[in-house]
Amino acid sequence: MAFGGAGYALSYPLVRDLSKILDGCIMRYPYLYGSDHILQSCISELGVSLTTNPGFHQLDLRGDISGFLSAHPLSPVLSFHHLDAIDPTFPDMTQDAALRHLMEAAKVDHSRILQQTVCYDHNRSLTYSISWGYTVHIYERLHAPGYLHMPYQTFQPWNDAGNPQFMFNVRQVSDNPCEAPHVFFFGHVEHTNVSDYVTTTYVRKAARGLPACDNNSADSISQIVVLSPIQPFKWVNS
């Protein structure tokens, strides 16, 4: 079922048919908790199943979710829920200021925000995992994209009752210098009307505090600049 906190989208034909049965359907499910559960039951009576969209975020997590957001799937970000239960998305900021900071990049190219890109420096054996408008992670070893698509578990589960704790695979936080990333957070974005590119800058907030992986240190890097073609999302009428 879709959760009301993260939100969901209903097509016009579905809403039209749902409106015809909704009153009676509500009476049939008085024992269900929550309007989203009732709505799911009513929609199932119409033979419609859920199509998941990874842009809706229920965020049944606690603590530092930077490792989760830094491995966002290639899907436009649509919503966040439970922001009161997580740390500010940027360090040294209030939650309100952190969200406003994230929106600075989103205002320039909202379709690209948090989209993950993996790049390699083969000469230095470095891997760059870019979550556009949010973070850059540098690894002192070449890692496959499939490995980096798994969120780095900087966060905690919503509660201890779940088994498994998450409905997705995670990478455990590690003190292995070949697995632990150097983390850079979004600093500012630049775009001019005469340019077809947008520049985002990411800065290191804290030292990683680990030795180098195979003497391949990235400690000297203090800032990352990412140049991206500006490609605003365009709605297409069918």
mmCIF file of C-alpha atoms in Angstrom, residues 15-201:
data_model
loop_
_atom_site.group_PDB
_atom_site.id
_atom_site.type_symbol
_atom_site.label_atom_id
_atom_site.label_comp_id
_atom_site.label_asym_id
_atom_site.label_seq_id
_atom_site.Cartn_x
_atom_site.Cartn_y
_atom_site.Cartn_z
ATOM 1 C CA VAL A 15 -10.409 8.814 -9.006
ATOM 2 C CA ARG A 16 -13.529 8.884 -11.152
ATOM 3 C CA ASP A 17 -14.292 5.208 -10.514
ATOM 4 C CA LEU A 18 -13.242 5.419 -6.868
ATOM 5 C CA SER A 19 -15.693 8.252 -6.208
ATOM 6 C CA LYS A 20 -18.566 5.944 -7.179
ATOM 7 C CA ILE A 21 -17.799 3.359 -4.480
ATOM 8 C CA LEU A 22 -15.995 5.376 -1.826
ATOM 9 C CA ASP A 23 -18.845 5.996 0.625
ATOM 10 C CA GLY A 24 -19.853 2.347 0.768
ATOM 11 C CA CYS A 25 -16.241 1.237 0.855
ATOM 12 C CA ILE A 26 -15.492 3.341 3.918
ATOM 13 C CA MET A 27 -18.407 1.652 5.699
ATOM 14 C CA ARG A 28 -17.007 -1.788 4.844
ATOM 15 C CA TYR A 29 -13.646 -1.147 6.519
ATOM 16 C CA PRO A 30 -14.361 0.529 9.890
ATOM 17 C CA TYR A 31 -11.703 -1.625 11.594
ATOM 18 C CA LEU A 32 -8.768 -0.359 9.516
ATOM 19 C CA TYR A 33 -6.408 2.240 10.969
ATOM 20 C CA GLY A 34 -5.575 5.225 8.804
ATOM 21 C CA SER A 35 -7.125 6.696 5.693
ATOM 22 C CA ASP A 36 -4.295 5.413 3.500
ATOM 23 C CA HIS A 37 -5.038 1.804 4.498
ATOM 24 C CA ILE A 38 -8.748 2.313 3.854
ATOM 25 C CA LEU A 39 -8.039 3.889 0.473
ATOM 26 C CA GLN A 40 -5.753 1.007 -0.506
ATOM 27 C CA SER A 41 -8.526 -1.465 0.328
ATOM 28 C CA CYS A 42 -11.064 0.493 -1.704
ATOM 29 C CA ILE A 43 -8.732 0.707 -4.688
ATOM 30 C CA SER A 44 -8.045 -3.035 -4.510
ATOM 31 C CA GLU A 45 -11.789 -3.618 -4.934
ATOM 32 C CA LEU A 46 -11.435 -1.981 -8.336
ATOM 33 C CA GLY A 47 -8.669 -4.401 -9.271
ATOM 34 C CA VAL A 48 -5.948 -1.747 -9.284
ATOM 35 C CA SER A 49 -2.584 -2.561 -7.729
ATOM 36 C CA LEU A 50 0.163 -0.239 -6.518
ATOM 37 C CA THR A 51 2.904 0.927 -8.846
ATOM 38 C CA THR A 52 5.833 2.012 -6.701
ATOM 39 C CA ASN A 53 7.662 5.226 -7.464
ATOM 40 C CA PRO A 54 11.003 5.680 -5.649
ATOM 41 C CA GLY A 55 10.585 9.454 -5.612
ATOM 42 C CA PHE A 56 8.041 9.260 -2.762
ATOM 43 C CA HIS A 57 9.904 8.966 0.552
ATOM 44 C CA GLN A 58 8.089 7.732 3.631
ATOM 45 C CA LEU A 59 11.453 7.960 5.470
ATOM 46 C CA ASP A 60 10.670 5.529 8.251
ATOM 47 C CA LEU A 61 14.244 6.116 9.403
ATOM 48 C CA ARG A 62 15.972 7.973 12.199
ATOM 49 C CA GLY A 63 19.176 9.939 12.586
ATOM 50 C CA ASP A 64 21.533 10.864 9.759
ATOM 51 C CA ILE A 65 19.933 9.941 6.418
ATOM 52 C CA SER A 66 22.741 11.392 4.284
ATOM 53 C CA GLY A 67 23.857 7.873 3.362
ATOM 54 C CA PHE A 68 20.338 7.100 2.140
ATOM 55 C CA LEU A 69 19.918 10.280 0.097
ATOM 56 C CA SER A 70 23.406 9.936 -1.381
ATOM 57 C CA ALA A 71 22.307 6.720 -3.116
ATOM 58 C CA HIS A 72 19.016 8.000 -4.484
ATOM 59 C CA PRO A 73 17.667 6.016 -7.454
ATOM 60 C CA LEU A 74 17.353 7.672 -10.843
ATOM 61 C CA SER A 75 13.881 9.023 -10.270
ATOM 62 C CA PRO A 76 12.643 12.584 -9.628
ATOM 63 C CA VAL A 77 12.304 13.445 -5.939
ATOM 64 C CA LEU A 78 8.646 13.983 -5.077
ATOM 65 C CA SER A 79 8.282 14.044 -1.288
ATOM 66 C CA PHE A 80 9.860 13.636 2.150
ATOM 67 C CA HIS A 81 8.054 12.538 5.302
ATOM 68 C CA HIS A 82 9.044 12.233 8.985
ATOM 69 C CA LEU A 83 11.507 15.117 8.774
ATOM 70 C CA ASP A 84 10.975 15.636 12.491
ATOM 71 C CA ALA A 85 12.607 12.266 13.231
ATOM 72 C CA ILE A 86 15.809 12.729 11.248
ATOM 73 C CA ASP A 87 18.871 14.917 11.602
ATOM 74 C CA PRO A 88 19.157 18.042 9.425
ATOM 75 C CA THR A 89 20.075 16.968 5.903
ATOM 76 C CA PHE A 90 23.142 19.235 6.001
ATOM 77 C CA PRO A 91 25.533 19.429 8.963
ATOM 78 C CA ASP A 92 25.697 22.573 11.089
ATOM 79 C CA MET A 93 22.234 23.717 9.956
ATOM 80 C CA THR A 94 18.728 23.606 11.326
ATOM 81 C CA GLN A 95 16.335 21.337 9.440
ATOM 82 C CA ASP A 96 14.556 24.338 7.958
ATOM 83 C CA ALA A 97 17.810 25.927 6.783
ATOM 84 C CA ALA A 98 19.060 22.589 5.423
ATOM 85 C CA LEU A 99 15.944 22.042 3.314
ATOM 86 C CA ARG A 100 16.103 25.586 1.990
ATOM 87 C CA HIS A 101 19.747 24.968 1.080
ATOM 88 C CA LEU A 102 18.804 21.810 -0.822
ATOM 89 C CA MET A 103 16.152 23.763 -2.694
ATOM 90 C CA GLU A 104 18.791 26.193 -3.991
ATOM 91 C CA ALA A 105 20.003 23.486 -6.347
ATOM 92 C CA ALA A 106 16.483 22.192 -7.008
ATOM 93 C CA LYS A 107 15.365 25.629 -8.220
ATOM 94 C CA VAL A 108 18.018 25.474 -10.934
ATOM 95 C CA ASP A 109 17.290 21.912 -12.066
ATOM 96 C CA HIS A 110 14.632 20.158 -10.017
ATOM 97 C CA SER A 111 14.650 17.020 -12.171
ATOM 98 C CA ARG A 112 18.312 16.359 -11.340
ATOM 99 C CA ILE A 113 18.244 16.887 -7.562
ATOM 100 C CA LEU A 114 19.748 13.894 -5.655
ATOM 101 C CA GLN A 115 20.231 11.904 -8.876
ATOM 102 C CA GLN A 116 23.258 9.647 -8.464
ATOM 103 C CA THR A 117 26.137 9.510 -10.931
ATOM 104 C CA VAL A 118 29.269 7.374 -10.543
ATOM 105 C CA CYS A 119 32.562 8.527 -12.083
ATOM 106 C CA TYR A 120 36.096 7.099 -12.032
ATOM 107 C CA ASP A 121 39.616 8.490 -11.951
ATOM 108 C CA HIS A 122 41.519 5.439 -13.200
ATOM 109 C CA ASN A 123 44.882 7.137 -12.920
ATOM 110 C CA ARG A 124 44.433 7.614 -9.164
ATOM 111 C CA SER A 125 42.081 4.655 -8.589
ATOM 112 C CA LEU A 126 39.408 6.936 -7.125
ATOM 113 C CA THR A 127 35.658 6.533 -7.365
ATOM 114 C CA TYR A 128 33.300 9.513 -7.207
ATOM 115 C CA SER A 129 29.658 8.975 -6.279
ATOM 116 C CA ILE A 130 27.748 12.197 -6.931
ATOM 117 C CA SER A 131 24.297 12.865 -5.535
ATOM 118 C CA TRP A 132 23.593 16.019 -7.504
ATOM 119 C CA GLY A 133 22.871 19.062 -5.375
ATOM 120 C CA TYR A 134 23.580 17.171 -2.158
ATOM 121 C CA THR A 135 26.817 15.199 -1.690
ATOM 122 C CA VAL A 136 29.890 13.793 -3.355
ATOM 123 C CA HIS A 137 31.515 10.664 -1.917
ATOM 124 C CA ILE A 138 35.104 9.843 -2.843
ATOM 125 C CA TYR A 139 36.356 6.284 -2.407
ATOM 126 C CA GLU A 140 40.039 5.442 -2.510
ATOM 127 C CA ARG A 141 39.343 2.341 -4.552
ATOM 128 C CA LEU A 142 37.388 1.560 -7.738
ATOM 129 C CA HIS A 143 33.921 0.316 -6.782
ATOM 130 C CA ALA A 144 31.232 -0.988 -9.122
ATOM 131 C CA PRO A 145 28.082 1.149 -9.545
ATOM 132 C CA GLY A 146 25.888 -1.647 -8.186
ATOM 133 C CA TYR A 147 27.802 -1.528 -4.910
ATOM 134 C CA LEU A 148 27.431 2.246 -4.617
ATOM 135 C CA HIS A 149 23.722 2.124 -5.416
ATOM 136 C CA MET A 150 23.185 0.522 -2.002
ATOM 137 C CA PRO A 151 22.695 3.218 0.687
ATOM 138 C CA TYR A 152 25.516 3.686 3.190
ATOM 139 C CA GLN A 153 23.885 3.053 6.561
ATOM 140 C CA THR A 154 24.482 6.309 8.374
ATOM 141 C CA PHE A 155 20.835 6.079 9.547
ATOM 142 C CA GLN A 156 18.969 3.952 12.064
ATOM 143 C CA PRO A 157 15.725 1.967 11.672
ATOM 144 C CA TRP A 158 12.398 3.506 12.665
ATOM 145 C CA ASN A 159 12.115 0.932 15.448
ATOM 146 C CA ASP A 160 13.610 -2.416 16.425
ATOM 147 C CA ALA A 161 10.534 -4.450 15.564
ATOM 148 C CA GLY A 162 11.275 -4.961 11.884
ATOM 149 C CA ASN A 163 13.042 -8.074 10.649
ATOM 150 C CA PRO A 164 14.705 -7.236 8.383
ATOM 151 C CA GLN A 165 15.143 -3.673 9.577
ATOM 152 C CA PHE A 166 14.982 -2.174 6.080
ATOM 153 C CA MET A 167 13.182 -3.064 2.871
ATOM 154 C CA PHE A 168 16.316 -2.400 0.849
ATOM 155 C CA ASN A 169 19.933 -3.529 0.957
ATOM 156 C CA VAL A 170 22.471 -1.363 2.783
ATOM 157 C CA ARG A 171 26.228 -1.021 3.142
ATOM 158 C CA GLN A 172 27.359 -1.010 6.742
ATOM 159 C CA VAL A 173 29.370 1.980 7.999
ATOM 160 C CA SER A 174 32.985 0.861 7.983
ATOM 161 C CA ASP A 175 36.350 2.030 9.305
ATOM 162 C CA ASN A 176 38.038 0.207 6.416
ATOM 163 C CA PRO A 177 39.750 3.028 4.462
ATOM 164 C CA CYS A 178 38.994 1.241 1.182
ATOM 165 C CA GLU A 179 35.256 1.228 1.941
ATOM 166 C CA ALA A 180 34.647 4.436 3.918
ATOM 167 C CA PRO A 181 34.001 7.512 1.769
ATOM 168 C CA HIS A 182 35.334 11.043 1.989
ATOM 169 C CA VAL A 183 32.120 13.091 2.222
ATOM 170 C CA PHE A 184 31.578 16.480 0.596
ATOM 171 C CA PHE A 185 28.352 18.443 0.967
ATOM 172 C CA PHE A 186 26.711 20.821 -1.487
ATOM 173 C CA GLY A 187 27.982 24.369 -1.099
ATOM 174 C CA HIS A 188 26.539 26.496 -3.888
ATOM 175 C CA VAL A 189 25.190 26.404 -7.428
ATOM 176 C CA GLU A 190 25.885 28.735 -10.340
ATOM 177 C CA HIS A 191 24.003 29.124 -13.590
ATOM 178 C CA THR A 192 23.704 31.984 -16.035
ATOM 179 C CA ASN A 193 21.135 32.444 -18.781
ATOM 180 C CA VAL A 194 23.878 32.464 -21.409
ATOM 181 C CA SER A 195 25.249 29.088 -20.363
ATOM 182 C CA ASP A 196 23.895 25.623 -21.091
ATOM 183 C CA TYR A 197 25.651 24.250 -18.027
ATOM 184 C CA VAL A 198 25.160 24.478 -14.292
ATOM 185 C CA THR A 199 28.049 24.326 -11.827
ATOM 186 C CA THR A 200 27.646 22.853 -8.361
ATOM 187 C CA THR A 201 30.341 22.991 -5.699
#
